[in-house]
Structure formats: C-alpha cells, structure tokens
Amino acid sequence: MSTAFRNIKDVPKEEYLAPGHRLCAGCTAATAIRQILKVAGRDTVVVSATGCVEVATSYFPQSAWKVPWVHVAFENTAAVASGIESAMKALYRKKKTTERVNIIALGGDGGTFDIGLQALSGALERSHDFIYICYDNEAYMNTGVQRSSATPYCAATTTCPPGKMSSGKRTEKKDLVAIAVAHNIPYAATATPSYPFDLMNKVKRALDVEGPALVHVLTPCPTGWRFDTDSGIDIGKLAVLTGLWPLYEVVDGVTKLTVQVPKREPVKKYLEIQGRFKHLKEADVAEVQKRADMLAAKFGLGPVREQVQA
Amino acid sequence: MSKQGLKGWKEIPEGGTVEEPGSSAQFNVQSWRTYRPELDKKKCTKCGMCWLYCPEAAIKILDDGSYEINLTYCKGCGICSKACALKAITMVKEEKS
C-alpha cells in the first residue's frame, strides 16, 4: 500500500463494506466508512457502537461488513476495542500469531460525545493502540433526530424545536478533538468524506501511529439535516469552505491545518440549504458567522469572501 | 426477505453471529429509488469521483478501467451525478414500464 493518497489511482479497489446495506439514500456516513475501510484493508477488526451505521449494516441474518465486526452497546465501544487490542498483545506474547491487526472503534456522535465518552477517555488514557472514529451527523439520527451534544448552535431537532421562544439548540457543539488531545494522545484529526484524500491520509496516519488515535468525521445526514439526498458531499465541502468545520490534525500536541481556505464563504450559504436552519433570523445567522470567524481566527483560515450582490 | 426464508432459533448460529461476510449484497434496494442514474460513457473521463463518493458501492470498475452503475444496489440518491464534473451522469425518473 502506498504511503499517501494523492489521486484516484492510489485508492485501493477492494470494497469492505458490501452494497445492500440499509442506510438512507445519500447517507455520507456510508461514503466515509467505505473510504476508511479501503485504507485499513482486510486485516482489520471493527468495533461498532449502536448507531445508524451499526443498525443499518447488520440487518440480521445479513451483514454488510467484509471484515471481522463486533457490535457493542453505546457506552463501551472504546472499552471493547481496548480488550481486543490487549488480547492481540497476549497472542503476540505467546507467539500464537505475528499478524498485525488494525483495530477500529466506530461510534456515532451520540455514542461518542454523550454516552461513550467515559469509555473513550479511559481507553485513550490507558494508551491502547487503536483508532477511534467518530462519524458525526450532529444528532441521534437513528432514533429520529434528537439533539446530542454534537448538535451545532441554532440547529433544530425534535427535542430542541424552534419556535417563538427559541431558535433551536442554544449551546455550542463540544470540541471532541480538544478533549482527545487533552489526554496527550499522539494523533487526532478532523475530516469529512467530501475531502476523500484528506480523510484517507488521516486514517492512514492514525493507523500507522503507535498508541491511540482519534479521527472525527463530519458526515452530513439528508434525513436529519433536511436537504436533498444528492447534496451531502456538497454540504460537507461548504462546511469546510465556510470555516465551520476546519480540517486539521494534531500530531503530538502540534496543530496543523491540512486544508487551507484562502477565501471563506459566508455561513449563510451553508445554513440556507439545510432545513434544520430554516427558522434562522438575520441575528442568528450573524451569531453563527461570528462563531465561524472565531474558529477561523483560531486555525488561521482566510477572510470571508465579499458577497456578490446579484 | 420472505417470511418463509427466516430460520428458527435452532437453525441460527450460536450467539446470532453472521457467518457470511458481506451477505447484505443479497438484498435488493432497487425499490428505494425514485431517480435512476444514467451514465454516458462517451462523456466519461474515468476520473472515478462517482465511485469514490457513492455511499452504496453501487459503481463497479470494469477491467478496462471504465465505470458501470449496478442498479441492483443503487438507491438513487444522486451523489454521483453531482460529483461528476462533466455531467456524464444524469438522473432520470423511474417510471412504470
């Protein structure tokens, strides 16, 4: 396998997520999982927390996974992954096998930000050699769009509906990568399947590194974010181009931007194509823009492009 | 899957494990679709972005390096048609024949 993914020729042709899974049409989480598994290859164990991907890919008696796959409850994804890693270590020690195995723990934003956070924190602290991937669709989409602590400011969900007194969720999204970096882990990064080579390079680096790694992947969800099924990839790109989802990696505590945005798009462009932000007033949009500006200043993104008046 | 095709508890593997990897490929998702992608091979430059972005792995790579859409697995989301810079993939409404 080549060390870096620069163009389409570097991407392995093998598929490890079979077609026929029951994820919604246009689900970018499936795109992300396909790209991740292409990098990881066949010597991989996937531990998957309850969530959209888990439910939709393991419809008994069928399974979409072509790699060994364990289903676990919401709260113990990282704990089971640490167990598998320790078991592999015991096998190496007893000389039962020499094969190196990639261990991937996969959780949604509910299973990572809310329910699985203590197990994740424990596993990162114990420094197990595994990679944790959080596919973040910014709410509990599997059970019908309830708010999670990954839901962004002002987004509407069924449990934080907008109305006269409220404009959706009032609080900000948790900074998962910062939480992970606070454990002094060697590698953490943000990614999105809209930038496939960036995502695949990050997963490759995360797999290569000794010790725990975390990749936080933004996966736009047509059902919960309320947009057309064909726009998922474009919305992921807009999230990056507006500065709301800066793509960076933190290697041994040093933050490095991987995709620079010289001219940012105004956040209005990102908000107006999603139904969950349909209720926003001018003041709310200005507030979101302010938050994007703060993120941009933190990561050194470019200034906002002047809006061309038609 | 039909009701007759389901196995009883005595026949399913211990612990409810699935023994065949990737067996979801037996499932046909054609009926999910409203729009059908149609690939114009003359316009296609084989850049592969449709294949890389497809959430379903419904796009096959043929031996000569060209791409083909497998309609058994296509849910008709249209991501491929938007990803195509040359507009070689168009979405056509499915109609009863």
mmCIF file of C-alpha atoms in Angstrom:
data_model
loop_
_atom_site.group_PDB
_atom_site.id
_atom_site.type_symbol
_atom_site.label_atom_id
_atom_site.label_comp_id
_atom_site.label_asym_id
_atom_site.label_seq_id
_atom_site.Cartn_x
_atom_site.Cartn_y
_atom_site.Cartn_z
ATOM 1 C CA MET A 1 0.000 0.000 0.000
ATOM 2 C CA SER A 2 1.261 3.406 -0.877
ATOM 3 C CA THR A 3 2.012 5.778 1.954
ATOM 4 C CA ALA A 4 -0.088 8.671 0.743
ATOM 5 C CA PHE A 5 -3.286 9.041 -1.235
ATOM 6 C CA ARG A 6 -2.910 11.781 -3.807
ATOM 7 C CA ASN A 7 -5.240 10.764 -6.619
ATOM 8 C CA ILE A 8 -7.764 8.148 -7.572
ATOM 9 C CA LYS A 9 -5.116 5.666 -8.713
ATOM 10 C CA ASP A 10 -3.763 5.391 -5.155
ATOM 11 C CA VAL A 11 -7.118 4.295 -3.760
ATOM 12 C CA PRO A 12 -7.437 0.522 -3.285
ATOM 13 C CA LYS A 13 -10.164 -1.022 -5.433
ATOM 14 C CA GLU A 14 -11.344 -3.534 -2.824
ATOM 15 C CA GLU A 15 -14.639 -2.924 -1.086
ATOM 16 C CA TYR A 16 -15.020 -3.931 2.544
ATOM 17 C CA LEU A 17 -18.499 -2.535 3.014
ATOM 18 C CA ALA A 18 -20.827 -4.565 0.832
ATOM 19 C CA PRO A 19 -23.684 -2.908 -1.035
ATOM 20 C CA GLY A 20 -27.256 -3.622 0.008
ATOM 21 C CA HIS A 21 -26.936 -2.115 3.478
ATOM 22 C CA ARG A 22 -29.991 -0.209 4.698
ATOM 23 C CA LEU A 23 -28.567 3.257 5.268
ATOM 24 C CA CYS A 24 -30.709 6.052 3.831
ATOM 25 C CA ALA A 25 -30.164 7.108 0.228
ATOM 26 C CA GLY A 26 -27.497 9.804 0.186
ATOM 27 C CA CYS A 27 -26.005 8.937 3.590
ATOM 28 C CA THR A 28 -22.441 10.247 3.605
ATOM 29 C CA ALA A 29 -21.559 8.112 6.625
ATOM 30 C CA ALA A 30 -21.530 5.130 4.252
ATOM 31 C CA THR A 31 -19.163 7.025 1.942
ATOM 32 C CA ALA A 32 -16.888 7.732 4.897
ATOM 33 C CA ILE A 33 -16.888 4.100 6.094
ATOM 34 C CA ARG A 34 -16.105 2.850 2.578
ATOM 35 C CA GLN A 35 -13.160 5.221 2.310
ATOM 36 C CA ILE A 36 -11.893 4.343 5.800
ATOM 37 C CA LEU A 37 -12.074 0.588 5.170
ATOM 38 C CA LYS A 38 -10.259 0.955 1.850
ATOM 39 C CA VAL A 39 -7.334 2.412 3.782
ATOM 40 C CA ALA A 40 -7.481 -0.098 6.636
ATOM 41 C CA GLY A 41 -7.638 -3.144 4.372
ATOM 42 C CA ARG A 42 -8.687 -6.663 5.256
ATOM 43 C CA ASP A 43 -6.626 -7.183 8.431
ATOM 44 C CA THR A 44 -8.989 -5.055 10.432
ATOM 45 C CA VAL A 45 -11.337 -5.561 13.350
ATOM 46 C CA VAL A 46 -14.184 -3.090 13.551
ATOM 47 C CA VAL A 47 -15.955 -2.466 16.846
ATOM 48 C CA SER A 48 -19.170 -0.613 16.237
ATOM 49 C CA ALA A 49 -21.365 1.142 18.758
ATOM 50 C CA THR A 50 -25.096 1.290 18.345
ATOM 51 C CA GLY A 51 -25.992 3.941 15.827
ATOM 52 C CA CYS A 52 -27.144 4.467 12.280
ATOM 53 C CA VAL A 53 -24.270 2.574 10.727
ATOM 54 C CA GLU A 54 -24.498 -0.331 13.161
ATOM 55 C CA VAL A 55 -28.236 -0.788 12.772
ATOM 56 C CA ALA A 56 -28.292 -0.393 9.014
ATOM 57 C CA THR A 57 -25.315 -2.589 8.161
ATOM 58 C CA SER A 58 -26.153 -5.590 10.348
ATOM 59 C CA TYR A 59 -29.687 -6.418 9.438
ATOM 60 C CA PHE A 60 -29.904 -9.979 10.746
ATOM 61 C CA PRO A 61 -29.276 -12.504 9.157
ATOM 62 C CA GLN A 62 -27.211 -10.355 6.815
ATOM 63 C CA SER A 63 -24.197 -8.156 7.330
ATOM 64 C CA ALA A 64 -22.592 -5.594 5.073
ATOM 65 C CA TRP A 65 -19.155 -5.978 6.650
ATOM 66 C CA LYS A 66 -16.417 -7.928 4.942
ATOM 67 C CA VAL A 67 -14.068 -7.541 7.904
ATOM 68 C CA PRO A 68 -14.494 -9.026 11.416
ATOM 69 C CA TRP A 69 -17.030 -6.854 13.134
ATOM 70 C CA VAL A 70 -18.308 -6.687 16.699
ATOM 71 C CA HIS A 71 -21.463 -4.948 17.744
ATOM 72 C CA VAL A 72 -21.323 -3.385 21.193
ATOM 73 C CA ALA A 73 -23.565 -1.171 23.254
ATOM 74 C CA PHE A 74 -23.362 2.609 23.136
ATOM 75 C CA GLU A 75 -21.191 3.060 26.190
ATOM 76 C CA ASN A 76 -18.404 0.513 25.778
ATOM 77 C CA THR A 77 -17.077 0.833 22.213
ATOM 78 C CA ALA A 78 -13.649 2.009 23.296
ATOM 79 C CA ALA A 79 -13.584 -0.496 26.168
ATOM 80 C CA VAL A 80 -14.208 -3.448 23.818
ATOM 81 C CA ALA A 81 -11.618 -2.112 21.370
ATOM 82 C CA SER A 82 -9.073 -1.936 24.221
ATOM 83 C CA GLY A 83 -9.958 -5.538 25.134
ATOM 84 C CA ILE A 84 -9.341 -6.708 21.580
ATOM 85 C CA GLU A 85 -6.043 -4.830 21.478
ATOM 86 C CA SER A 86 -4.936 -6.422 24.765
ATOM 87 C CA ALA A 87 -5.980 -9.869 23.517
ATOM 88 C CA MET A 88 -3.910 -9.372 20.359
ATOM 89 C CA LYS A 89 -0.944 -8.354 22.515
ATOM 90 C CA ALA A 90 -1.350 -11.567 24.537
ATOM 91 C CA LEU A 91 -1.367 -13.592 21.298
ATOM 92 C CA TYR A 92 1.854 -11.906 20.136
ATOM 93 C CA ARG A 93 3.450 -12.556 23.522
ATOM 94 C CA LYS A 94 2.507 -16.243 23.411
ATOM 95 C CA LYS A 95 3.729 -16.381 19.799
ATOM 96 C CA LYS A 96 0.354 -17.651 18.550
ATOM 97 C CA THR A 97 0.361 -15.142 15.715
ATOM 98 C CA THR A 98 2.531 -12.429 14.237
ATOM 99 C CA GLU A 99 -0.120 -10.834 12.054
ATOM 100 C CA ARG A 100 -0.649 -7.167 12.765
ATOM 101 C CA VAL A 101 -4.288 -6.145 13.032
ATOM 102 C CA ASN A 102 -5.823 -2.701 12.739
ATOM 103 C CA ILE A 103 -8.404 -2.105 15.431
ATOM 104 C CA ILE A 104 -11.028 0.462 14.554
ATOM 105 C CA ALA A 105 -13.663 1.581 17.020
ATOM 106 C CA LEU A 106 -16.555 3.267 15.307
ATOM 107 C CA GLY A 107 -19.132 5.388 17.071
ATOM 108 C CA GLY A 108 -21.703 7.958 16.099
ATOM 109 C CA ASP A 109 -21.810 11.334 17.757
ATOM 110 C CA GLY A 110 -24.285 10.155 20.409
ATOM 111 C CA GLY A 111 -22.142 7.114 21.183
ATOM 112 C CA THR A 112 -19.006 9.241 21.369
ATOM 113 C CA PHE A 113 -19.901 12.698 22.685
ATOM 114 C CA ASP A 114 -22.567 11.655 25.178
ATOM 115 C CA ILE A 115 -22.771 8.002 26.111
ATOM 116 C CA GLY A 116 -19.381 6.541 25.250
ATOM 117 C CA LEU A 117 -17.206 9.405 26.440
ATOM 118 C CA GLN A 118 -16.046 7.807 29.694
ATOM 119 C CA ALA A 119 -15.008 4.567 27.972
ATOM 120 C CA LEU A 120 -13.237 6.585 25.274
ATOM 121 C CA SER A 121 -11.453 8.681 27.880
ATOM 122 C CA GLY A 122 -10.350 5.538 29.715
ATOM 123 C CA ALA A 123 -9.055 3.854 26.571
ATOM 124 C CA LEU A 124 -7.145 6.981 25.481
ATOM 125 C CA GLU A 125 -5.608 7.297 28.936
ATOM 126 C CA ARG A 126 -4.529 3.621 29.000
ATOM 127 C CA SER A 127 -2.875 4.305 25.652
ATOM 128 C CA HIS A 128 -4.178 1.285 23.752
ATOM 129 C CA ASP A 129 -3.021 1.044 20.163
ATOM 130 C CA PHE A 130 -6.307 1.558 18.329
ATOM 131 C CA ILE A 131 -8.076 4.154 16.266
ATOM 132 C CA TYR A 132 -11.366 5.680 17.268
ATOM 133 C CA ILE A 133 -13.542 7.074 14.509
ATOM 134 C CA CYS A 134 -16.497 9.252 15.366
ATOM 135 C CA TYR A 135 -18.842 9.725 12.418
ATOM 136 C CA ASP A 136 -20.648 12.861 13.408
ATOM 137 C CA ASN A 137 -24.092 13.521 11.939
ATOM 138 C CA GLU A 138 -24.802 16.013 14.695
ATOM 139 C CA ALA A 139 -27.827 14.379 16.378
ATOM 140 C CA TYR A 140 -29.303 10.981 17.274
ATOM 141 C CA MET A 141 -30.436 10.311 13.706
ATOM 142 C CA ASN A 142 -31.103 6.603 14.178
ATOM 143 C CA THR A 143 -33.884 7.159 16.710
ATOM 144 C CA GLY A 144 -35.432 10.151 14.969
ATOM 145 C CA VAL A 145 -33.263 13.272 15.207
ATOM 146 C CA GLN A 146 -32.903 14.015 18.922
ATOM 147 C CA ARG A 147 -30.340 16.575 19.996
ATOM 148 C CA SER A 148 -26.929 15.376 21.119
ATOM 149 C CA SER A 149 -24.034 17.376 22.472
ATOM 150 C CA ALA A 150 -22.642 17.431 18.926
ATOM 151 C CA THR A 151 -25.634 19.333 17.569
ATOM 152 C CA PRO A 152 -24.407 22.778 16.478
ATOM 153 C CA TYR A 153 -25.688 26.106 17.721
ATOM 154 C CA CYS A 154 -29.169 27.057 16.442
ATOM 155 C CA ALA A 155 -29.911 23.717 14.712
ATOM 156 C CA ALA A 156 -33.449 22.382 15.010
ATOM 157 C CA THR A 157 -34.034 18.812 16.180
ATOM 158 C CA THR A 158 -37.140 17.112 17.525
ATOM 159 C CA THR A 159 -36.019 17.714 21.115
ATOM 160 C CA CYS A 160 -34.877 21.317 20.605
ATOM 161 C CA PRO A 161 -37.533 22.613 18.231
ATOM 162 C CA PRO A 162 -37.515 26.254 17.180
ATOM 163 C CA GLY A 163 -40.480 28.477 18.000
ATOM 164 C CA LYS A 164 -41.390 31.866 19.384
ATOM 165 C CA MET A 165 -39.178 31.496 22.426
ATOM 166 C CA SER A 166 -36.313 29.519 20.959
ATOM 167 C CA SER A 167 -34.215 29.269 17.827
ATOM 168 C CA GLY A 168 -33.182 25.644 18.129
ATOM 169 C CA LYS A 169 -30.267 24.438 20.208
ATOM 170 C CA ARG A 170 -28.902 27.164 22.442
ATOM 171 C CA THR A 171 -25.494 25.778 23.235
ATOM 172 C CA GLU A 172 -22.361 25.169 21.207
ATOM 173 C CA LYS A 173 -21.049 21.844 19.951
ATOM 174 C CA LYS A 174 -18.471 20.056 22.106
ATOM 175 C CA ASP A 175 -14.891 20.158 20.854
ATOM 176 C CA LEU A 176 -14.166 16.429 20.731
ATOM 177 C CA VAL A 177 -10.679 16.714 19.254
ATOM 178 C CA ALA A 178 -9.662 19.082 22.064
ATOM 179 C CA ILE A 179 -10.996 16.579 24.621
ATOM 180 C CA ALA A 180 -8.965 13.812 22.969
ATOM 181 C CA VAL A 181 -5.840 15.968 22.739
ATOM 182 C CA ALA A 182 -6.170 16.717 26.459
ATOM 183 C CA HIS A 183 -5.311 13.015 27.016
ATOM 184 C CA ASN A 184 -1.946 13.621 25.329
ATOM 185 C CA ILE A 185 -2.648 11.178 22.525
ATOM 186 C CA PRO A 186 -0.245 11.037 19.576
ATOM 187 C CA TYR A 187 -2.776 11.697 16.824
ATOM 188 C CA ALA A 188 -6.170 13.378 16.489
ATOM 189 C CA ALA A 189 -7.781 14.901 13.421
ATOM 190 C CA THR A 190 -10.972 16.182 11.872
ATOM 191 C CA ALA A 191 -12.094 15.035 8.437
ATOM 192 C CA THR A 192 -15.041 14.766 6.096
ATOM 193 C CA PRO A 193 -15.775 12.373 3.204
ATOM 194 C CA SER A 194 -16.214 15.409 0.940
ATOM 195 C CA TYR A 195 -12.402 15.619 1.016
ATOM 196 C CA PRO A 196 -11.718 11.912 0.438
ATOM 197 C CA PHE A 197 -7.938 12.060 0.034
ATOM 198 C CA ASP A 198 -7.588 14.181 3.142
ATOM 199 C CA LEU A 199 -9.748 11.682 5.066
ATOM 200 C CA MET A 200 -7.846 8.661 3.787
ATOM 201 C CA ASN A 201 -4.440 10.174 4.504
ATOM 202 C CA LYS A 202 -5.540 10.958 8.040
ATOM 203 C CA VAL A 203 -6.840 7.440 8.639
ATOM 204 C CA LYS A 204 -3.581 6.054 7.253
ATOM 205 C CA ARG A 205 -1.535 8.241 9.592
ATOM 206 C CA ALA A 206 -3.798 7.342 12.518
ATOM 207 C CA LEU A 207 -3.310 3.627 11.801
ATOM 208 C CA ASP A 208 0.445 3.984 11.467
ATOM 209 C CA VAL A 209 0.915 5.804 14.741
ATOM 210 C CA GLU A 210 1.786 3.887 17.932
ATOM 211 C CA GLY A 211 -0.917 4.406 20.518
ATOM 212 C CA PRO A 212 -4.445 5.713 20.387
ATOM 213 C CA ALA A 213 -5.683 7.985 17.602
ATOM 214 C CA LEU A 214 -8.961 9.733 17.031
ATOM 215 C CA VAL A 215 -10.479 10.857 13.756
ATOM 216 C CA HIS A 216 -13.590 12.990 13.951
ATOM 217 C CA VAL A 217 -15.504 12.755 10.668
ATOM 218 C CA LEU A 218 -18.350 15.099 9.770
ATOM 219 C CA THR A 219 -20.980 13.162 7.811
ATOM 220 C CA PRO A 220 -23.910 15.263 6.555
ATOM 221 C CA CYS A 221 -27.221 13.452 7.007
ATOM 222 C CA PRO A 222 -30.000 14.157 4.477
ATOM 223 C CA THR A 223 -32.718 12.863 6.809
ATOM 224 C CA GLY A 224 -31.836 14.843 9.911
ATOM 225 C CA TRP A 225 -30.317 17.944 8.345
ATOM 226 C CA ARG A 226 -33.205 18.080 5.879
ATOM 227 C CA PHE A 227 -31.574 18.532 2.493
ATOM 228 C CA ASP A 228 -31.810 16.754 -0.857
ATOM 229 C CA THR A 229 -30.169 13.336 -0.963
ATOM 230 C CA ASP A 230 -27.728 14.418 -3.684
ATOM 231 C CA SER A 231 -26.245 17.354 -1.715
ATOM 232 C CA GLY A 232 -24.461 15.543 1.137
ATOM 233 C CA ILE A 233 -20.992 15.844 -0.358
ATOM 234 C CA ASP A 234 -21.512 19.499 -1.332
ATOM 235 C CA ILE A 235 -22.688 20.367 2.179
ATOM 236 C CA GLY A 236 -19.594 18.739 3.661
ATOM 237 C CA LYS A 237 -17.477 20.863 1.314
ATOM 238 C CA LEU A 238 -19.391 24.012 2.294
ATOM 239 C CA ALA A 239 -18.864 23.231 5.981
ATOM 240 C CA VAL A 240 -15.128 23.338 5.306
ATOM 241 C CA LEU A 241 -15.249 26.353 2.986
ATOM 242 C CA THR A 242 -17.295 28.437 5.453
ATOM 243 C CA GLY A 243 -14.819 27.709 8.241
ATOM 244 C CA LEU A 244 -17.365 25.905 10.421
ATOM 245 C CA TRP A 245 -15.504 22.616 10.012
ATOM 246 C CA PRO A 246 -11.769 23.329 9.789
ATOM 247 C CA LEU A 247 -9.790 20.302 8.623
ATOM 248 C CA TYR A 248 -6.746 19.899 10.838
ATOM 249 C CA GLU A 249 -4.680 17.305 12.595
ATOM 250 C CA VAL A 250 -2.943 17.348 15.957
ATOM 251 C CA VAL A 251 0.267 15.325 15.964
ATOM 252 C CA ASP A 252 1.876 15.060 19.406
ATOM 253 C CA GLY A 253 0.126 18.220 20.524
ATOM 254 C CA VAL A 254 1.058 20.320 17.484
ATOM 255 C CA THR A 255 -1.943 21.510 15.463
ATOM 256 C CA LYS A 256 -1.559 21.678 11.705
ATOM 257 C CA LEU A 257 -4.176 22.776 9.195
ATOM 258 C CA THR A 258 -4.426 20.274 6.334
ATOM 259 C CA VAL A 259 -6.876 22.106 4.061
ATOM 260 C CA GLN A 260 -6.374 25.853 3.868
ATOM 261 C CA VAL A 261 -9.321 28.051 2.895
ATOM 262 C CA PRO A 262 -7.869 31.290 1.474
ATOM 263 C CA LYS A 263 -11.307 32.897 0.952
ATOM 264 C CA ARG A 264 -14.076 31.699 3.224
ATOM 265 C CA GLU A 265 -17.681 31.517 2.043
ATOM 266 C CA PRO A 266 -20.285 33.299 4.210
ATOM 267 C CA VAL A 267 -22.020 30.828 6.571
ATOM 268 C CA LYS A 268 -25.380 31.857 5.115
ATOM 269 C CA LYS A 269 -24.615 29.720 2.088
ATOM 270 C CA TYR A 270 -24.184 26.660 4.305
ATOM 271 C CA LEU A 271 -27.215 27.380 6.500
ATOM 272 C CA GLU A 272 -29.786 28.205 3.826
ATOM 273 C CA ILE A 273 -29.609 24.835 2.054
ATOM 274 C CA GLN A 274 -30.436 22.887 5.221
ATOM 275 C CA GLY A 275 -33.962 22.549 6.574
ATOM 276 C CA ARG A 276 -32.733 22.358 10.153
ATOM 277 C CA PHE A 277 -31.594 26.006 9.901
ATOM 278 C CA LYS A 278 -34.677 27.201 8.004
ATOM 279 C CA HIS A 279 -36.025 29.140 11.013
ATOM 280 C CA LEU A 280 -32.911 31.291 11.487
ATOM 281 C CA LYS A 281 -33.279 35.050 11.589
ATOM 282 C CA GLU A 282 -30.646 37.541 10.440
ATOM 283 C CA ALA A 283 -29.385 37.944 14.018
ATOM 284 C CA ASP A 284 -28.903 34.170 14.396
ATOM 285 C CA VAL A 285 -27.012 33.958 11.106
ATOM 286 C CA ALA A 286 -24.779 36.809 12.287
ATOM 287 C CA GLU A 287 -24.164 34.898 15.526
ATOM 288 C CA VAL A 288 -23.184 31.733 13.613
ATOM 289 C CA GLN A 289 -20.928 33.833 11.370
ATOM 290 C CA LYS A 290 -19.247 35.221 14.498
ATOM 291 C CA ARG A 291 -18.590 31.678 15.721
ATOM 292 C CA ALA A 292 -17.146 30.728 12.315
ATOM 293 C CA ASP A 293 -14.899 33.802 12.450
ATOM 294 C CA MET A 294 -13.666 32.731 15.883
ATOM 295 C CA LEU A 295 -12.843 29.235 14.570
ATOM 296 C CA ALA A 296 -11.119 30.762 11.540
ATOM 297 C CA ALA A 297 -9.005 33.013 13.738
ATOM 298 C CA LYS A 298 -8.062 30.016 15.888
ATOM 299 C CA PHE A 299 -6.918 27.892 12.940
ATOM 300 C CA GLY A 300 -5.650 30.635 10.659
ATOM 301 C CA LEU A 301 -8.182 30.431 7.830
ATOM 302 C CA GLY A 302 -8.587 33.260 5.338
ATOM 303 C CA PRO A 303 -11.059 36.150 5.448
ATOM 304 C CA VAL A 304 -14.679 35.915 4.287
ATOM 305 C CA ARG A 305 -15.240 36.368 0.586
ATOM 306 C CA GLU A 306 -17.219 39.524 -0.159
ATOM 307 C CA GLN A 307 -20.759 38.579 -1.066
ATOM 308 C CA VAL A 308 -21.571 39.394 -4.659
ATOM 309 C CA GLN A 309 -24.942 41.070 -4.836
ATOM 310 C CA ALA A 310 -26.979 39.762 -7.715
ATOM 311 C CA MET B 1 -36.679 -11.424 2.530
ATOM 312 C CA SER B 2 -39.835 -13.522 2.699
ATOM 313 C CA LYS B 3 -41.221 -14.799 5.974
ATOM 314 C CA GLN B 4 -40.679 -18.399 4.852
ATOM 315 C CA GLY B 5 -36.989 -17.686 4.375
ATOM 316 C CA LEU B 6 -36.448 -16.870 8.057
ATOM 317 C CA LYS B 7 -34.745 -19.502 10.176
ATOM 318 C CA GLY B 8 -35.933 -20.792 13.508
ATOM 319 C CA TRP B 9 -33.864 -20.370 16.665
ATOM 320 C CA LYS B 10 -32.491 -23.889 16.379
ATOM 321 C CA GLU B 11 -31.012 -23.184 12.948
ATOM 322 C CA ILE B 12 -29.373 -19.821 13.510
ATOM 323 C CA PRO B 13 -25.701 -19.851 14.520
ATOM 324 C CA GLU B 14 -24.814 -19.652 18.180
ATOM 325 C CA GLY B 15 -24.780 -16.134 19.539
ATOM 326 C CA GLY B 16 -26.615 -14.859 16.484
ATOM 327 C CA THR B 17 -23.392 -14.392 14.550
ATOM 328 C CA VAL B 18 -23.468 -13.769 10.827
ATOM 329 C CA GLU B 19 -21.165 -16.274 9.190
ATOM 330 C CA GLU B 20 -21.122 -14.922 5.666
ATOM 331 C CA PRO B 21 -19.251 -11.633 5.228
ATOM 332 C CA GLY B 22 -20.903 -9.030 3.059
ATOM 333 C CA SER B 23 -24.123 -11.017 2.795
ATOM 334 C CA SER B 24 -26.173 -7.837 2.558
ATOM 335 C CA ALA B 25 -25.285 -7.961 -1.137
ATOM 336 C CA GLN B 26 -28.164 -10.429 -1.448
ATOM 337 C CA PHE B 27 -30.558 -7.609 -0.637
ATOM 338 C CA ASN B 28 -32.091 -5.686 -3.475
ATOM 339 C CA VAL B 29 -32.602 -1.963 -2.853
ATOM 340 C CA GLN B 30 -33.987 -1.124 -6.311
ATOM 341 C CA SER B 31 -37.431 -0.280 -4.969
ATOM 342 C CA TRP B 32 -35.989 2.568 -2.837
ATOM 343 C CA ARG B 33 -35.242 4.564 -5.940
ATOM 344 C CA THR B 34 -37.181 7.467 -7.477
ATOM 345 C CA TYR B 35 -34.486 8.610 -9.902
ATOM 346 C CA ARG B 36 -32.156 6.363 -11.833
ATOM 347 C CA PRO B 37 -28.613 7.462 -12.732
ATOM 348 C CA GLU B 38 -27.648 7.034 -16.360
ATOM 349 C CA LEU B 39 -24.000 7.133 -17.312
ATOM 350 C CA ASP B 40 -22.988 8.494 -20.689
ATOM 351 C CA LYS B 41 -19.802 6.585 -21.401
ATOM 352 C CA LYS B 42 -18.807 8.958 -24.203
ATOM 353 C CA LYS B 43 -18.573 11.900 -21.790
ATOM 354 C CA CYS B 44 -16.895 9.904 -19.005
ATOM 355 C CA THR B 45 -13.175 10.591 -18.485
ATOM 356 C CA LYS B 46 -12.830 7.823 -15.851
ATOM 357 C CA CYS B 47 -11.916 10.257 -13.080
ATOM 358 C CA GLY B 48 -13.595 7.946 -10.575
ATOM 359 C CA MET B 49 -15.137 10.539 -8.303
ATOM 360 C CA CYS B 50 -18.601 8.943 -8.619
ATOM 361 C CA TRP B 51 -17.106 5.651 -7.470
ATOM 362 C CA LEU B 52 -15.291 7.270 -4.556
ATOM 363 C CA TYR B 53 -18.319 9.208 -3.336
ATOM 364 C CA CYS B 54 -21.019 6.552 -3.851
ATOM 365 C CA PRO B 55 -22.361 5.552 -0.424
ATOM 366 C CA GLU B 56 -23.538 2.170 -1.691
ATOM 367 C CA ALA B 57 -20.532 0.802 -3.555
ATOM 368 C CA ALA B 58 -23.003 0.508 -6.432
ATOM 369 C CA ILE B 59 -20.494 1.667 -9.033
ATOM 370 C CA LYS B 60 -18.317 -1.050 -10.483
ATOM 371 C CA ILE B 61 -14.928 -0.680 -12.106
ATOM 372 C CA LEU B 62 -14.708 -2.775 -15.235
ATOM 373 C CA ASP B 63 -11.492 -4.398 -16.419
ATOM 374 C CA ASP B 64 -10.818 -1.677 -18.989
ATOM 375 C CA GLY B 65 -10.928 0.997 -16.257
ATOM 376 C CA SER B 66 -14.360 2.315 -17.148
ATOM 377 C CA TYR B 67 -17.212 2.542 -14.679
ATOM 378 C CA GLU B 68 -20.638 0.974 -14.641
ATOM 379 C CA ILE B 69 -23.579 1.593 -12.327
ATOM 380 C CA ASN B 70 -25.051 -1.513 -10.728
ATOM 381 C CA LEU B 71 -28.734 -0.668 -10.475
ATOM 382 C CA THR B 72 -29.471 -3.556 -8.087
ATOM 383 C CA TYR B 73 -27.789 -1.606 -5.297
ATOM 384 C CA CYS B 74 -28.431 1.980 -6.373
ATOM 385 C CA LYS B 75 -30.793 3.885 -4.082
ATOM 386 C CA GLY B 76 -30.963 6.828 -6.481
ATOM 387 C CA CYS B 77 -29.514 9.452 -4.148
ATOM 388 C CA GLY B 78 -27.838 11.374 -6.977
ATOM 389 C CA ILE B 79 -24.491 11.976 -5.264
ATOM 390 C CA CYS B 80 -22.696 10.541 -8.325
ATOM 391 C CA SER B 81 -24.449 12.899 -10.723
ATOM 392 C CA LYS B 82 -23.446 15.915 -8.600
ATOM 393 C CA ALA B 83 -19.890 14.640 -8.173
ATOM 394 C CA CYS B 84 -19.464 14.327 -11.941
ATOM 395 C CA ALA B 85 -17.743 17.465 -13.209
ATOM 396 C CA LEU B 86 -18.538 16.611 -16.836
ATOM 397 C CA LYS B 87 -22.217 15.873 -16.197
ATOM 398 C CA ALA B 88 -21.883 12.411 -17.691
ATOM 399 C CA ILE B 89 -24.362 11.048 -15.154
ATOM 400 C CA THR B 90 -27.944 12.261 -15.434
ATOM 401 C CA MET B 91 -30.811 11.370 -13.113
ATOM 402 C CA VAL B 92 -33.846 10.008 -14.937
ATOM 403 C CA LYS B 93 -37.171 9.473 -13.216
ATOM 404 C CA GLU B 94 -38.152 5.818 -12.794
ATOM 405 C CA GLU B 95 -41.456 5.111 -14.437
ATOM 406 C CA LYS B 96 -43.635 2.045 -14.643
ATOM 407 C CA SER B 97 -42.999 0.285 -17.915
#
